[in-house]
Coordinates of C-alpha atoms in Angstrom, one line a residue:
M2 CA 40.3 43.5 -28.1
L3 CA 43.8 44.9 -28.1
T4 CA 42.8 47.0 -25.1
V5 CA 41.7 43.9 -23.2
I6 CA 44.9 42.1 -23.9
F7 CA 46.9 45.2 -22.9
L8 CA 45.1 45.1 -19.7
I9 CA 45.6 41.5 -19.0
V10 CA 49.3 41.9 -19.6
L11 CA 49.5 45.0 -17.4
L12 CA 47.9 43.2 -14.5
A13 CA 50.0 40.2 -14.9
T14 CA 53.3 42.1 -15.1
G15 CA 52.4 45.2 -13.1
C16 CA 55.0 44.4 -10.3
A17 CA 57.8 43.9 -12.8
L18 CA 56.9 47.1 -14.9
F19 CA 56.5 49.4 -11.9
G20 CA 58.6 47.6 -9.2
P21 CA 57.3 46.0 -5.9
E22 CA 54.4 47.5 -4.1
P23 CA 55.4 49.9 -1.2
L24 CA 56.1 48.7 2.2
P25 CA 53.1 49.4 4.5
N26 CA 53.8 52.4 6.5
Q27 CA 50.4 53.3 7.8
P28 CA 50.7 54.1 11.7
V29 CA 50.1 50.9 13.8
T30 CA 47.0 51.7 16.1
D31 CA 45.0 49.5 18.3
Q32 CA 42.6 49.0 15.4
T33 CA 45.4 47.6 13.1
K34 CA 45.1 44.0 12.5
L35 CA 48.7 42.8 11.7
E36 CA 49.6 39.5 10.0
A37 CA 52.7 37.6 9.5
R38 CA 53.1 38.6 5.8
D39 CA 53.2 42.4 7.0
P40 CA 56.7 43.5 8.1
R41 CA 55.0 45.6 10.7
Y42 CA 54.1 42.2 12.4
V43 CA 57.5 42.5 14.1
I44 CA 55.8 45.2 16.3
E45 CA 53.1 42.7 17.3
L46 CA 55.9 40.2 18.3
L47 CA 57.7 42.7 20.3
A48 CA 54.7 43.8 22.2
D49 CA 53.5 40.2 22.8
E50 CA 53.5 39.3 26.7
E51 CA 54.9 36.0 25.7
L52 CA 58.2 37.6 24.7
A53 CA 58.4 39.3 27.9
T54 CA 57.7 36.0 29.7
I55 CA 60.3 34.1 27.9
S56 CA 62.8 36.9 28.6
Q57 CA 62.1 37.0 32.1
E58 CA 62.5 33.2 32.4
L59 CA 65.9 33.3 31.1
S60 CA 68.7 33.9 33.6
E61 CA 69.0 37.4 32.2
P62 CA 66.1 39.1 30.3
L63 CA 66.9 38.4 26.7
L64 CA 65.7 41.6 25.3
A65 CA 67.7 43.7 27.8
K66 CA 70.9 41.5 27.6
S67 CA 70.8 41.5 23.6
L68 CA 70.3 45.2 23.4
K69 CA 72.9 46.0 26.0
D70 CA 75.6 44.1 24.3
I71 CA 74.5 45.9 21.0
F72 CA 74.8 49.3 22.7
E73 CA 78.1 48.5 24.3
G74 CA 79.6 47.7 20.8
K75 CA 79.7 44.0 21.3
L76 CA 79.2 42.2 18.0
S77 CA 78.0 38.7 19.2
V78 CA 77.1 36.0 16.8
K79 CA 76.5 33.8 19.8
T80 CA 73.1 32.2 19.9
L81 CA 71.2 31.5 23.2
A82 CA 72.4 27.8 22.6
E83 CA 75.9 29.1 23.4
E84 CA 74.9 31.1 26.5
F85 CA 72.6 28.5 28.1
D86 CA 72.3 24.7 28.5
L87 CA 70.3 23.4 25.5
S88 CA 67.9 21.5 27.6
Q89 CA 67.4 24.6 29.7
I90 CA 66.4 26.5 26.6
L91 CA 64.0 23.7 25.6
D92 CA 62.4 23.8 28.9
I93 CA 61.8 27.6 28.9
V94 CA 60.7 28.0 25.4
L95 CA 58.7 24.7 24.7
P96 CA 55.6 25.9 26.6
H97 CA 55.6 28.9 24.2
E98 CA 55.4 27.0 21.1
T99 CA 52.6 29.1 19.8
F100 CA 54.6 32.2 20.0
I101 CA 57.6 30.4 18.3
K102 CA 55.2 29.4 15.5
K103 CA 54.3 33.1 15.1
I104 CA 58.0 34.1 14.9
E105 CA 58.5 31.4 12.3
A106 CA 55.7 32.7 10.2
F107 CA 57.1 36.2 10.3
L108 CA 60.6 35.1 9.4
N109 CA 59.3 33.3 6.3
D110 CA 57.0 36.0 5.2
G111 CA 57.1 39.4 6.6
A112 CA 60.9 39.6 7.0
K113 CA 61.3 38.2 3.6
K114 CA 59.0 41.0 2.1
F115 CA 61.1 43.5 3.9
Y116 CA 64.6 42.4 3.2
T117 CA 64.0 42.0 -0.6
H118 CA 62.4 45.5 -0.9
P119 CA 64.7 48.1 -2.5
E120 CA 63.4 50.9 -0.3
R121 CA 63.9 49.1 3.1
Q122 CA 66.6 51.5 4.5
N123 CA 64.2 54.4 4.1
Y124 CA 61.5 52.7 6.1
I125 CA 59.7 54.3 9.1
V126 CA 56.3 53.9 10.7
E127 CA 54.6 55.1 13.8
I128 CA 53.5 52.9 16.6
Q129 CA 50.5 54.0 18.6
G130 CA 48.2 52.7 21.4
E131 CA 48.7 49.5 23.5
R132 CA 51.5 48.2 21.3
K133 CA 53.5 51.5 21.9
D134 CA 52.7 51.3 25.7
K135 CA 53.9 47.6 25.9
I136 CA 57.3 48.5 24.1
V137 CA 57.9 51.4 26.4
A138 CA 57.1 49.3 29.3
L139 CA 59.9 46.9 28.2
A140 CA 62.3 50.0 28.3
K141 CA 60.9 51.0 31.7
R142 CA 61.9 47.4 33.1
I143 CA 65.4 48.5 32.2
N144 CA 65.1 51.9 33.7
P145 CA 62.0 53.1 35.2
E146 CA 63.2 56.8 34.8
V147 CA 63.1 56.7 31.1
N148 CA 60.5 59.0 29.6
A149 CA 57.8 57.7 27.5
P150 CA 58.0 59.5 24.1
E151 CA 54.9 61.3 22.8
K152 CA 55.3 59.5 19.6
L153 CA 57.3 56.2 18.9
Y154 CA 58.4 55.0 15.5
M155 CA 60.2 51.9 14.1
D156 CA 62.8 52.5 11.2
Y157 CA 65.1 50.3 9.4
R158 CA 67.5 49.9 12.3
D159 CA 64.7 49.0 14.7
F160 CA 63.3 46.4 12.3
S161 CA 66.8 44.8 12.0
V162 CA 67.7 44.8 15.6
A163 CA 64.3 43.1 16.4
Y164 CA 64.6 40.7 13.5
N165 CA 68.0 39.5 14.6
M166 CA 66.9 39.0 18.2
L167 CA 63.7 37.1 17.3
A168 CA 65.5 35.0 14.7
G169 CA 68.2 34.2 17.3
L170 CA 65.5 33.1 19.7
Y171 CA 63.8 30.9 17.0
Y172 CA 67.0 29.1 15.8
S173 CA 68.2 28.6 19.3
Y174 CA 65.0 26.7 19.8
I175 CA 65.4 24.8 16.7
A176 CA 69.0 24.0 17.8
A177 CA 67.8 22.8 21.3
V178 CA 65.1 20.5 19.7
Q179 CA 67.7 18.9 17.4
A180 CA 70.2 18.5 20.2
D181 CA 67.7 16.8 22.2
H182 CA 66.9 14.3 19.5
F183 CA 70.8 13.8 19.1
E184 CA 71.1 13.2 22.8
K185 CA 68.3 10.5 22.9
A186 CA 69.6 8.8 19.8
W187 CA 73.2 8.7 21.2
K188 CA 71.8 7.2 24.5
E189 CA 69.8 4.7 22.5
V190 CA 73.0 3.5 20.7
L191 CA 75.1 3.2 24.0
T192 CA 72.2 1.6 26.0
I193 CA 72.4 -2.2 25.4
T194 CA 69.1 -2.8 27.3
S195 CA 67.2 -0.2 25.5
T196 CA 63.8 -1.4 23.8
D197 CA 63.1 2.1 22.2
T198 CA 64.1 2.1 18.6
K199 CA 62.7 5.6 17.6
F200 CA 66.0 6.7 16.5
V201 CA 68.2 3.7 16.1
I202 CA 67.2 1.1 13.5
K203 CA 66.2 -2.1 15.3
D204 CA 68.3 -4.4 13.3
A205 CA 71.3 -2.2 13.6
R206 CA 71.0 -2.2 17.3
D207 CA 70.7 -6.0 17.5
Y208 CA 73.8 -6.4 15.2
I209 CA 75.9 -4.0 17.2
R210 CA 75.0 -5.8 20.4
A211 CA 75.8 -9.1 18.9
I212 CA 79.2 -7.9 17.7
L213 CA 80.2 -6.3 21.0
F214 CA 79.1 -9.3 22.9
E215 CA 81.3 -11.6 20.7
L216 CA 84.4 -9.3 21.2
A217 CA 83.7 -9.0 24.9
K218 CA 84.0 -12.8 25.4
G219 CA 87.7 -12.6 25.6
P220 CA 90.5 -13.7 23.3
L221 CA 88.6 -15.0 20.2
T222 CA 89.9 -17.6 17.9
D223 CA 86.9 -17.8 15.5
F224 CA 85.7 -14.4 14.0
S225 CA 83.1 -16.0 11.7
K226 CA 80.2 -14.7 13.7
V227 CA 81.6 -11.1 13.9
R228 CA 82.2 -11.3 10.2
E229 CA 78.6 -12.4 9.8
Y230 CA 77.1 -9.7 11.9
T231 CA 79.2 -7.1 10.3
T232 CA 78.1 -8.0 6.8
N233 CA 74.5 -8.0 8.0
L234 CA 74.9 -4.6 9.5
L235 CA 76.4 -3.2 6.4
S236 CA 73.5 -4.6 4.2
I237 CA 70.9 -2.6 6.1
N238 CA 71.3 0.4 3.6
N239 CA 73.0 1.2 0.5
P240 CA 75.9 1.2 -0.3
T241 CA 76.4 -2.3 1.2
D242 CA 80.3 -1.9 1.3
L243 CA 80.3 0.9 3.7
L244 CA 79.0 1.1 7.1
N245 CA 77.8 4.6 7.7
M246 CA 75.1 6.4 9.9
A247 CA 72.4 5.5 7.4
D248 CA 73.0 1.8 8.5
I249 CA 72.3 2.7 12.3
L250 CA 70.0 5.6 12.5
N251 CA 66.6 6.2 11.2
P252 CA 66.2 9.2 8.9
E253 CA 64.2 11.2 11.6
P254 CA 65.1 13.4 13.4
F255 CA 68.6 13.5 11.6
K256 CA 66.9 15.5 8.9
L257 CA 67.5 19.2 9.0
V258 CA 64.5 20.8 7.4
N259 CA 64.0 24.3 5.8
V260 CA 67.8 24.7 5.5
N261 CA 67.2 27.2 2.5
K262 CA 65.0 29.4 4.9
M263 CA 67.7 29.3 7.6
L264 CA 70.3 30.4 5.1
D265 CA 68.0 33.2 3.9
A266 CA 67.7 34.2 7.5
L267 CA 71.5 34.2 7.9
K268 CA 71.8 36.3 4.7
W269 CA 69.3 38.9 5.9
S270 CA 71.1 39.0 9.4
V271 CA 74.6 39.6 8.0
M272 CA 73.3 42.0 5.3
S273 CA 71.1 43.9 7.7
Y274 CA 74.1 44.5 10.2
L275 CA 76.3 45.9 7.2
E276 CA 73.2 48.0 6.1
I277 CA 72.7 49.4 9.8
G278 CA 76.3 50.6 9.3
A279 CA 75.4 52.4 6.2
F280 CA 72.3 53.7 7.9
E281 CA 74.4 55.2 10.6
N282 CA 76.8 56.7 8.3
N283 CA 74.2 58.4 6.5
T284 CA 74.4 62.0 7.8
S285 CA 71.1 62.9 6.4
I286 CA 69.3 60.5 8.7
V287 CA 71.3 60.4 11.9
D288 CA 73.5 62.8 13.8
N289 CA 77.0 62.3 15.1
K290 CA 75.6 60.6 18.2
G291 CA 73.5 58.1 16.3
Y292 CA 70.2 59.7 16.9
R293 CA 67.7 60.6 14.2
K294 CA 68.1 64.2 12.8
D295 CA 64.5 64.6 12.4
G296 CA 63.9 64.2 16.2
K297 CA 61.7 61.2 15.9
E298 CA 62.0 58.7 18.8
S299 CA 62.6 55.2 17.4
I300 CA 62.6 51.9 19.4
T301 CA 66.5 51.7 19.2
T302 CA 66.9 55.4 20.4
L303 CA 64.3 54.8 23.2
F304 CA 66.3 51.7 24.6
A305 CA 69.7 53.8 24.2
K306 CA 68.2 56.3 26.6
A307 CA 67.0 53.5 28.9
F308 CA 70.6 52.1 29.1
E309 CA 71.8 55.8 29.5
M310 CA 74.2 55.5 26.5
N311 CA 75.6 58.6 25.2
E312 CA 75.8 57.4 21.7
C313 CA 73.2 55.4 19.6
F314 CA 75.4 53.3 17.3
I315 CA 74.6 49.7 16.7
A316 CA 77.0 48.8 13.9
K317 CA 79.0 51.8 12.7
N318 CA 81.8 51.5 15.2
V319 CA 81.8 47.7 15.5
L320 CA 82.3 47.2 11.8
E321 CA 85.5 49.2 11.8
N322 CA 86.8 47.2 14.8
K323 CA 90.0 45.5 14.0
L324 CA 90.3 41.9 14.3
E325 CA 93.3 40.9 16.7
M326 CA 94.2 37.2 16.9
P327 CA 96.0 35.9 19.8
E328 CA 99.5 34.9 18.9
N329 CA 99.0 31.3 20.0
L330 CA 96.2 30.9 17.4
G331 CA 98.6 31.7 14.4
T332 CA 97.3 33.0 11.1
L333 CA 93.6 33.2 10.4
K334 CA 92.5 33.5 6.6
L335 CA 89.0 33.9 5.1
N336 CA 88.7 32.7 1.6
G337 CA 92.6 33.1 1.2
K338 CA 92.8 36.5 2.8
V339 CA 93.7 37.7 6.2
P340 CA 90.6 39.8 7.3
E341 CA 91.6 43.0 9.1
K342 CA 88.2 44.3 10.3
V343 CA 84.7 42.9 11.4
K344 CA 83.4 44.3 8.2
D345 CA 85.7 42.3 6.1
V346 CA 84.3 39.0 7.6
L347 CA 80.7 40.0 7.2
E348 CA 81.2 41.2 3.6
E349 CA 82.7 37.8 2.6
F350 CA 79.5 36.0 4.1
N351 CA 77.3 38.5 2.6
K352 CA 78.8 37.7 -0.8
A353 CA 78.5 33.9 -0.5
L354 CA 75.0 33.7 1.2
P355 CA 72.3 32.5 0.8
N356 CA 73.3 30.3 -2.3
V357 CA 76.0 32.3 -4.3
G358 CA 79.3 31.0 -3.1
M359 CA 81.5 29.4 -0.4
I360 CA 83.4 30.3 2.7
E361 CA 86.6 28.7 3.6
L362 CA 88.2 29.6 7.0
T363 CA 91.7 28.4 7.6
Q364 CA 93.9 28.7 10.8
E365 CA 97.6 27.5 10.8
A366 CA 99.5 27.7 14.0
T367 CA 101.6 25.3 16.4
M368 CA 100.4 23.4 19.3
S369 CA 102.1 21.5 22.2
L370 CA 101.6 17.8 22.7
L371 CA 103.6 16.4 25.7
F372 CA 106.3 19.1 25.5
D373 CA 106.8 18.9 21.7
E374 CA 105.6 21.6 19.3
Y375 CA 103.7 20.5 16.1
K376 CA 102.4 22.6 13.2
Y377 CA 98.7 22.1 12.5
K378 CA 96.1 23.5 10.1
F379 CA 92.4 23.7 10.7
I380 CA 90.0 24.1 7.8
Y381 CA 86.3 25.1 8.0
T382 CA 84.4 24.9 4.6
L383 CA 80.8 25.9 3.7
D384 CA 79.5 25.7 0.4
F385 CA 76.3 27.4 0.3
R386 CA 75.4 26.5 -3.2
K387 CA 75.2 22.9 -2.2
L388 CA 73.7 23.7 1.3
Y389 CA 70.8 25.6 -0.1
K390 CA 68.3 22.8 -0.1
D391 CA 64.8 22.2 1.5
S392 CA 66.4 19.5 3.7
I393 CA 69.7 17.9 4.5
D394 CA 70.2 14.4 5.8
L395 CA 72.9 14.7 8.6
R396 CA 73.5 10.9 8.2
D397 CA 74.9 11.6 4.7
N398 CA 78.5 12.2 5.8
N399 CA 82.0 10.8 5.5
I400 CA 81.9 9.0 9.0
G401 CA 82.0 5.4 7.9
I402 CA 84.2 2.4 7.5
K403 CA 84.4 0.4 4.4
K404 CA 83.8 -3.4 4.3
A405 CA 87.2 -4.2 3.2
F406 CA 88.6 -2.8 6.6
F407 CA 86.4 -5.2 8.6
D408 CA 87.2 -8.1 6.2
T409 CA 90.9 -7.4 6.9
I410 CA 91.1 -7.0 10.7
F411 CA 88.3 -9.7 11.3
A412 CA 90.0 -12.3 9.1
S413 CA 91.6 -14.0 12.0
A414 CA 92.5 -13.6 15.7
D415 CA 96.2 -12.8 14.7
A416 CA 94.9 -10.1 12.2
Y417 CA 92.6 -8.6 14.8
N418 CA 95.1 -8.6 17.7
G419 CA 98.0 -7.5 15.7
F420 CA 96.3 -4.5 14.3
T421 CA 94.8 -3.4 17.6
Q422 CA 98.3 -3.7 19.4
R423 CA 100.2 -1.9 16.5
L424 CA 97.5 0.9 16.6
A425 CA 97.8 1.3 20.5
N426 CA 101.5 1.4 20.3
G427 CA 101.8 3.8 17.2
Q428 CA 103.7 1.2 15.2
L429 CA 101.4 0.8 12.2
T430 CA 102.9 -0.7 9.2
N431 CA 102.7 0.8 5.7
E432 CA 100.0 -1.9 5.0
D433 CA 98.0 -0.8 8.1
V434 CA 98.3 2.9 7.0
S435 CA 97.1 2.0 3.5
L436 CA 94.1 0.0 5.1
I437 CA 93.1 3.0 7.1
I438 CA 93.6 5.7 4.2
N439 CA 91.6 3.5 1.6
N440 CA 88.7 2.5 4.1
L441 CA 88.2 5.2 6.6
P442 CA 87.1 8.3 4.8
F443 CA 87.3 10.5 7.7
I444 CA 90.9 9.8 8.5
V445 CA 93.7 11.8 6.9
L446 CA 97.2 10.2 6.9
S447 CA 100.3 10.8 4.9
I448 CA 103.3 8.6 4.9
D449 CA 105.4 10.9 2.7
P450 CA 108.6 11.2 4.7
N451 CA 109.0 14.8 3.4
N452 CA 105.5 16.0 4.4
P453 CA 104.0 13.5 7.0
S454 CA 100.6 14.4 8.4
T455 CA 97.9 13.1 10.6
G456 CA 94.4 14.3 11.0
V457 CA 90.6 13.9 10.7
R458 CA 88.1 15.3 8.2
F459 CA 84.3 15.4 8.9
Q460 CA 82.0 16.4 6.1
L461 CA 78.5 16.5 4.8
N462 CA 78.2 14.9 1.4
N463 CA 76.4 16.4 -1.4
N464 CA 73.8 13.9 -2.3
G465 CA 75.7 10.9 -1.1
D466 CA 78.9 11.7 -2.9
L467 CA 82.0 11.2 -0.6
N468 CA 84.1 13.2 -3.3
D469 CA 81.7 16.2 -3.2
P470 CA 81.5 17.9 0.3
A471 CA 78.9 20.4 0.9
A472 CA 80.4 21.4 4.3
K473 CA 83.6 20.0 6.0
I474 CA 85.8 20.4 9.1
E475 CA 89.3 19.2 8.7
F476 CA 92.2 19.2 11.2
I477 CA 95.6 18.2 10.0
L478 CA 98.7 17.7 12.3
Y479 CA 102.0 17.9 10.4
A480 CA 103.7 14.9 12.1
K481 CA 104.3 11.3 11.6
Y482 CA 101.6 9.2 13.0
T483 CA 104.1 7.1 14.8
E484 CA 105.0 10.1 16.9
V485 CA 101.6 11.6 17.6
V486 CA 99.5 8.5 18.1
P487 CA 101.3 7.2 21.4
K488 CA 101.2 10.8 22.8
V489 CA 97.6 11.2 22.1
S490 CA 96.9 7.8 23.6
S491 CA 98.9 8.7 26.7
A492 CA 97.1 12.2 26.8
V493 CA 93.7 10.5 26.7
K494 CA 94.6 8.1 29.4
T495 CA 96.0 10.9 31.7
F496 CA 92.8 12.8 31.1
V497 CA 90.5 9.8 31.8
I498 CA 92.4 8.8 35.0
R499 CA 92.3 12.6 36.2
E500 CA 88.6 12.9 35.6
G501 CA 88.0 9.6 37.2
L502 CA 90.0 10.6 40.3
K503 CA 88.1 13.9 40.4
Q504 CA 84.6 12.2 40.2
K505 CA 85.8 9.8 43.0
L506 CA 86.9 12.6 45.1
E507 CA 83.6 14.5 44.6
E508 CA 81.7 11.4 45.6
M509 CA 83.8 11.0 48.7
L510 CA 83.1 14.8 49.8
K511 CA 79.4 14.3 49.1
T512 CA 79.4 11.2 51.4
S513 CA 81.3 12.8 54.1
Q514 CA 78.9 15.7 54.1
K515 CA 75.9 13.5 54.6

């Protein structure tokens, strides 16, 4: 009986007693069936013809461009979304949705298994057969003269480079889909004649139209209908004393899903880059040029030869690069410290991700506003402990207006006209400032004569609490609002006029060319 119990306990706790099972390191042959839970599945994705097709359809082959940047020592955290128009990415990738699903399955399973394994940095596996030939073919697209190796291997560095490339493609696609939804929703909000209410709550759209219609009639003397429509608009969702995005927009598609998985992916991306640096500093594995000492040709060293690079270092040198800020950007601090090297930044993120801590990036400098210099401070905060959730409702933010604000400015024609004129002229009274501070959560104003400030704060709330931000962006200009508001207003008007004239000139040129 005791033997049976012992065996049951042994089977149930075997992993805990003896550690995780080894990573699969059998050679990948034509007979090997790879699944997403197997870290070697990354080889399947690299050899997939759809990846080559997607790369080819981009303005520059994704695989070649990404690897070339890496080999030239360019640490780029840009996604495709920053290199290409989002709608362009969507048009290119959408026909390959099945392949994107394969990447997603790998990121959720095989990659997780790899990056949570304690022996990952010693990993190496041979690639044979058709998959080897397809990867070599990708290298030959870059340089037809590169020699096909007799044997090809994938080690830790190869896995991590491939992982970051595939994760970048996947999350760029996700960002493009989300941006497409936002664009459609915004157009719906602005289009009075729109009948599609997929994104905008129908009642909200109707009340907004009614309010705008009333205000557009001309000088109003009776604001009773405006107050009625505003009250109805605020009552669509709780809280009923605050007009926010939840009163206007439907939950979908403003719900970010799998946020925890995305943060896991970001953790592994940052961690892997630091670990590639450690891998390349390990003189028992690589030589002083970055090539494997055992002479084995890996995917990374193959592509280094295709690019005709003298060295094969991905992260070693980049991590030691000094961060040099342009003088006009002032002082940049990360979690209260001035980072000196790229490694310093990644180490701070590595410590905080995926759900352990927070990141606070601050920048203090001066800016010119219509010939005058003003000090400003930019603060960007991410609290990963609060962001690590299955989903985040992007409507749950501090962009809103409390009912008391509407009650005050729509109380009468004098109240409305007086406030809007004082706002436009930068002549707000202390009562006006108090009204704004108390009722517009995203506005930052201080009337302290010794420390005046004007700014904006955008934040994602943690579970609906305005006093508990999960992430925020804050811009504070250290100046009196009476000084900066007229200047900002003038600058905006100048910009609008300039852009209008530019557009008119372009139209005239097009007409003359016909």
